[in-house]
Tab-separated table of N, CA and C in Angstrom:
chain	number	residue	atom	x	y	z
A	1	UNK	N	-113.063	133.785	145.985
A	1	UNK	CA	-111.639	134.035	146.074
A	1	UNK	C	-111.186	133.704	147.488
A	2	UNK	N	-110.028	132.704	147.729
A	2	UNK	CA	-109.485	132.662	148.819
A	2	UNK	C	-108.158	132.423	148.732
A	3	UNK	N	-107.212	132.889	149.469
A	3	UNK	CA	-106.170	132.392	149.880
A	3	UNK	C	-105.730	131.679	150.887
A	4	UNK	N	-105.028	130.719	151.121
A	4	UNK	CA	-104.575	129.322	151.675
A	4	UNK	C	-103.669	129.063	152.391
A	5	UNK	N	-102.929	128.301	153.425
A	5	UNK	CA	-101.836	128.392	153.541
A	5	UNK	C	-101.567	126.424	153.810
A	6	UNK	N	-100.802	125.897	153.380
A	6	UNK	CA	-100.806	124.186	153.427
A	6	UNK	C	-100.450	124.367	155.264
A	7	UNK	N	-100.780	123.650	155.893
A	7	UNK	CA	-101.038	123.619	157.792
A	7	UNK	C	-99.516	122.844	157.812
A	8	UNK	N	-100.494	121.649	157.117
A	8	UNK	CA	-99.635	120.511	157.335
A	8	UNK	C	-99.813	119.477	156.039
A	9	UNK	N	-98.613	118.999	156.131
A	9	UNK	CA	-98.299	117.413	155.127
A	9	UNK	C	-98.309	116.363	155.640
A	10	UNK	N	-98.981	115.545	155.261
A	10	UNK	CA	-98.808	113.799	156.084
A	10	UNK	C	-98.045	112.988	154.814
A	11	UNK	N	-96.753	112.669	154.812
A	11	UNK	CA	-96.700	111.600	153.468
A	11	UNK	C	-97.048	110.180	153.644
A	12	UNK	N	-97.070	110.096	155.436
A	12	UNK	CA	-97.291	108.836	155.781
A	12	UNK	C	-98.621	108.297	155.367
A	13	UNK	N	-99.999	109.190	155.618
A	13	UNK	CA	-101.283	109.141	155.744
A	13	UNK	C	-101.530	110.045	154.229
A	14	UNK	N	-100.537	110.321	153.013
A	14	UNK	CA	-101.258	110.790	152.432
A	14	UNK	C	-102.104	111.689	152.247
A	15	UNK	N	-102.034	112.953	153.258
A	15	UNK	CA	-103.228	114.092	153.346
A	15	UNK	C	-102.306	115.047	153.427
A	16	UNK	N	-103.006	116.540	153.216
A	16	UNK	CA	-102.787	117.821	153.441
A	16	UNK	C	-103.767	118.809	153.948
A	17	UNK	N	-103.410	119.517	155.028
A	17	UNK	CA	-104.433	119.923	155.563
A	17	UNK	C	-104.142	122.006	154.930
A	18	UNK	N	-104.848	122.140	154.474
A	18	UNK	CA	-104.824	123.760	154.628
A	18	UNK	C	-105.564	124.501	155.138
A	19	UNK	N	-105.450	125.568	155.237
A	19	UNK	CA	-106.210	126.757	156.415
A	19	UNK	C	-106.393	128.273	155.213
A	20	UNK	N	-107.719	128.352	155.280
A	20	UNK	CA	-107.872	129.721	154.856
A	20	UNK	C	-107.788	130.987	155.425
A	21	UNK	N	-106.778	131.839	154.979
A	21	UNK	CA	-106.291	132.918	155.704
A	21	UNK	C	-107.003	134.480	155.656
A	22	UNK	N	-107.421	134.617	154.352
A	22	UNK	CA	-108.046	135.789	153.709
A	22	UNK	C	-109.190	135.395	152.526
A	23	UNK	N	-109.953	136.476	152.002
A	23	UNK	CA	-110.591	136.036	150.811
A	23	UNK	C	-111.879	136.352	151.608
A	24	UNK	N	-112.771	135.696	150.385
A	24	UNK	CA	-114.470	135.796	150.838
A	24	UNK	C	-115.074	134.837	151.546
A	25	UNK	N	-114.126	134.422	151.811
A	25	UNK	CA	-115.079	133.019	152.784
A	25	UNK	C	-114.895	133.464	154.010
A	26	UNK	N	-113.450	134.278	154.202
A	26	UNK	CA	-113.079	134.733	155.757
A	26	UNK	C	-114.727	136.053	156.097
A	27	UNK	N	-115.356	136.410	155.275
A	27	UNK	CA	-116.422	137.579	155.763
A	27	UNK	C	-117.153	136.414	155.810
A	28	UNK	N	-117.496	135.118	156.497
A	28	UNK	CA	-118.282	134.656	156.266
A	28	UNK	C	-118.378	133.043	157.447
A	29	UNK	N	-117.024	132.986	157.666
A	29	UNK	CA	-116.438	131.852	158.528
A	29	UNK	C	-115.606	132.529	159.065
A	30	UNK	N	-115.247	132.184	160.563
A	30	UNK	CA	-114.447	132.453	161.389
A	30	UNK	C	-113.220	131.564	160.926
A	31	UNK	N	-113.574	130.300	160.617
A	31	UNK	CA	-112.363	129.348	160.409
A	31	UNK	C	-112.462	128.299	159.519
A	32	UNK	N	-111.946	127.923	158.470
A	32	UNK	CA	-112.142	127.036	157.432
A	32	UNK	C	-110.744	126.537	156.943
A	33	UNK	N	-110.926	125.181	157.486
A	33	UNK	CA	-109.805	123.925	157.390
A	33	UNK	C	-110.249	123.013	156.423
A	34	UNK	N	-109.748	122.635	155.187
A	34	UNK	CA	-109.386	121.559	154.239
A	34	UNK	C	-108.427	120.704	154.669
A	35	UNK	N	-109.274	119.348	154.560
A	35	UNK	CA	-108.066	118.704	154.731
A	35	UNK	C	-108.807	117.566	153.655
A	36	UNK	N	-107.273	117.067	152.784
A	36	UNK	CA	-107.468	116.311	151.367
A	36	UNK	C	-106.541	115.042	151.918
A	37	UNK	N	-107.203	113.939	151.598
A	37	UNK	CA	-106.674	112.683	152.288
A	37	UNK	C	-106.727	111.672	151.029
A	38	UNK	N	-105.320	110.950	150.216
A	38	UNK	CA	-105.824	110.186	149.687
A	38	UNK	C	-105.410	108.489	149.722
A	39	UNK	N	-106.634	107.640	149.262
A	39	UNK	CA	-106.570	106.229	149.511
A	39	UNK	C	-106.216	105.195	148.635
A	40	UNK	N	-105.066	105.447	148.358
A	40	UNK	CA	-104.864	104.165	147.156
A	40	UNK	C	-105.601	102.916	147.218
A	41	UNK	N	-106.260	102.924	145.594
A	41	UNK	CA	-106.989	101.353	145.377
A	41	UNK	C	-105.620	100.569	144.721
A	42	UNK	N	-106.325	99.273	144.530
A	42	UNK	CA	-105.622	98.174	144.410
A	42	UNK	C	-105.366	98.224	142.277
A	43	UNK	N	-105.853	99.233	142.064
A	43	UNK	CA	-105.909	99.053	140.687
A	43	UNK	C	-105.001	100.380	139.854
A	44	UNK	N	-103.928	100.926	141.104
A	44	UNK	CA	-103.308	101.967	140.847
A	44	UNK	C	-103.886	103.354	140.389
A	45	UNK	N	-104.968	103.548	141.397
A	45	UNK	CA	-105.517	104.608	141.170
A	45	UNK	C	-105.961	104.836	142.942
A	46	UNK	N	-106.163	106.151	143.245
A	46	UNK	CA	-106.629	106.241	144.496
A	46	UNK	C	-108.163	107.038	144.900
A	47	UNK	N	-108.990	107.191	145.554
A	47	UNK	CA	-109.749	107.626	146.065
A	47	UNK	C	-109.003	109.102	147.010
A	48	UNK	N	-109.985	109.992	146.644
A	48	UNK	CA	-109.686	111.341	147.074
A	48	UNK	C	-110.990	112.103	148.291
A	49	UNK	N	-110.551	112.038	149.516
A	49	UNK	CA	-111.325	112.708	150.356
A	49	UNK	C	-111.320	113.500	150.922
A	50	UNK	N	-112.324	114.454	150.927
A	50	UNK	CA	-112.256	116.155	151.241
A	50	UNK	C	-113.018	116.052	152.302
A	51	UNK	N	-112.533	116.936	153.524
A	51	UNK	CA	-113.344	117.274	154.390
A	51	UNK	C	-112.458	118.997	155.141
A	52	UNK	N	-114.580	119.205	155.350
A	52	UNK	CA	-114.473	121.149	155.792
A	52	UNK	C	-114.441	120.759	157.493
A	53	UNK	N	-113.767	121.739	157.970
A	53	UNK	CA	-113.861	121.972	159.242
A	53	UNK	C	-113.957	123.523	159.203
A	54	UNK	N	-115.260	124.050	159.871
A	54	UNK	CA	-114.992	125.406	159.527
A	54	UNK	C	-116.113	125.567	160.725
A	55	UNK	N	-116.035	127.472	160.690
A	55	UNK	CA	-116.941	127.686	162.195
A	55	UNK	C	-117.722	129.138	161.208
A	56	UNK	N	-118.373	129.211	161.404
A	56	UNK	CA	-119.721	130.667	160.782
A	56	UNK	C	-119.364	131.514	161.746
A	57	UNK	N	-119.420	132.891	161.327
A	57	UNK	CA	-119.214	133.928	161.758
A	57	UNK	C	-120.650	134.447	162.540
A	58	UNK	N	-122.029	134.066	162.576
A	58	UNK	CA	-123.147	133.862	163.014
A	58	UNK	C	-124.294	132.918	162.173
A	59	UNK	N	-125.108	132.293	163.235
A	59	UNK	CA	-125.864	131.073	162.575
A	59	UNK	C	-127.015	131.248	161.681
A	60	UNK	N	-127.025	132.732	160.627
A	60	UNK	CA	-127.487	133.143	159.551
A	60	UNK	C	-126.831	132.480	158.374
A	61	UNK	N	-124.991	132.396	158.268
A	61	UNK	CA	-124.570	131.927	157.207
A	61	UNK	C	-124.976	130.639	156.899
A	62	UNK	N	-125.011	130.308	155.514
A	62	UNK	CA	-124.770	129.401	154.528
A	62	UNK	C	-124.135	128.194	154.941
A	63	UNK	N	-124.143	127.047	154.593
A	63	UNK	CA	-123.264	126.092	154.817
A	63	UNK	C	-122.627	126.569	153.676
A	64	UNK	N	-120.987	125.888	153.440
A	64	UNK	CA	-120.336	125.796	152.057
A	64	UNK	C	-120.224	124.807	151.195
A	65	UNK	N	-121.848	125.318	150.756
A	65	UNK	CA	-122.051	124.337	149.671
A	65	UNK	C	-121.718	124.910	148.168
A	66	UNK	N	-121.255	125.931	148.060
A	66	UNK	CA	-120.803	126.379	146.644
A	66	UNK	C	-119.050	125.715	147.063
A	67	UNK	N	-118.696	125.433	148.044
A	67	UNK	CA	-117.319	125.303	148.003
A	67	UNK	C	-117.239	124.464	148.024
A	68	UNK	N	-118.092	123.894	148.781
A	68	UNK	CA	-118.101	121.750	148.247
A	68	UNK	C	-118.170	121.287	146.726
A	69	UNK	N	-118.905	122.202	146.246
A	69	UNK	CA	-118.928	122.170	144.917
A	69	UNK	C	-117.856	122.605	143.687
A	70	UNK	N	-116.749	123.501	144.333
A	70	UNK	CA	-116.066	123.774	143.758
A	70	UNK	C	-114.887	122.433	143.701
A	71	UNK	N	-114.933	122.102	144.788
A	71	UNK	CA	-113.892	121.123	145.020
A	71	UNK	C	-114.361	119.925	144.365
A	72	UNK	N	-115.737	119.395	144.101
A	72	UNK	CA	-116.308	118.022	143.269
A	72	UNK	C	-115.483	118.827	141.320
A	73	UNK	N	-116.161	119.684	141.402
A	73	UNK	CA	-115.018	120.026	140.105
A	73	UNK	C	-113.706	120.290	140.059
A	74	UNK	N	-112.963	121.103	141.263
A	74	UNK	CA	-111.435	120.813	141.450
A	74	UNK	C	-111.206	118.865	140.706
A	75	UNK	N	-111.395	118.242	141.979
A	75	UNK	CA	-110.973	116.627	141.535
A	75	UNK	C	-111.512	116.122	140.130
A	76	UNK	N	-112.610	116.677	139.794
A	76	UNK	CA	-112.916	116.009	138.367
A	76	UNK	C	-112.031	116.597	137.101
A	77	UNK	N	-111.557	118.109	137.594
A	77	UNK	CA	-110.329	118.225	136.516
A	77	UNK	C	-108.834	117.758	136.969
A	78	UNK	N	-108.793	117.216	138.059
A	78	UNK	CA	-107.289	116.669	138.188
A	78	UNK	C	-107.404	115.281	137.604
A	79	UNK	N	-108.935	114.595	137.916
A	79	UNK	CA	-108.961	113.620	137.253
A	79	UNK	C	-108.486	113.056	136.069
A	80	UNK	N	-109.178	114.638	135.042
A	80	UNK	CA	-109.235	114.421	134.084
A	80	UNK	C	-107.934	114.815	132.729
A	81	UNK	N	-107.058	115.701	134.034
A	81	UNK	CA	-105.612	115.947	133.330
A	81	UNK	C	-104.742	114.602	133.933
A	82	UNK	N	-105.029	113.758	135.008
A	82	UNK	CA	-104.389	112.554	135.103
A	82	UNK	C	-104.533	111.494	134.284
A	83	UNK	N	-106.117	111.102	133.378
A	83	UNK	CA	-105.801	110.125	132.743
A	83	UNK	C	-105.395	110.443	131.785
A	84	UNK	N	-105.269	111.738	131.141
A	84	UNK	CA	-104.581	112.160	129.868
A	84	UNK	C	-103.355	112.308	129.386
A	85	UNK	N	-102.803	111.262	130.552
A	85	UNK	CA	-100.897	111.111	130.423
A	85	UNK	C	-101.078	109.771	130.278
């Protein structure tokens, strides 16, 4: 569980950066930045890139690899409600 707040919008560059404010990742990271960047291909479809910026609360924690993972399934269901129009 986390809650979010959008930082910032790029419409120029196509990205959004958000910042996690509360939730279970905050007992766990000092700071965790999403930022979603996307790359239009030539075939009217675009490429979608995620990247963590985040800091551990001590160098016992976890990387966020359940959250990397959440997000490979986030995009595979936007995917998959986009080609269904």
């Amino acid at each position: 569980v986390a809650k979010e707040i959008v930082e910032h919008i790029d419409d120029v560059n196509l990205s959004i950066t958000f910042k996690v404010i509360e939730g279970d990742l905050t007992k766990e990271y000092k700071e965790l930045k999403i930022f979603v960047k996307a790359t239009p291909k030539s075939d009217n479809t675009s490429l979608i890139h995620w990247t963590l910026d985040y800091e551990k609360l001590d160098e016992d924690v976890a990387e966020p690899f359940s959250f990397m993972e959440f997000l490979v399934h986030l995009s595979k269901d936007i995917d998959l409600h986009n080609t269904k129009k």
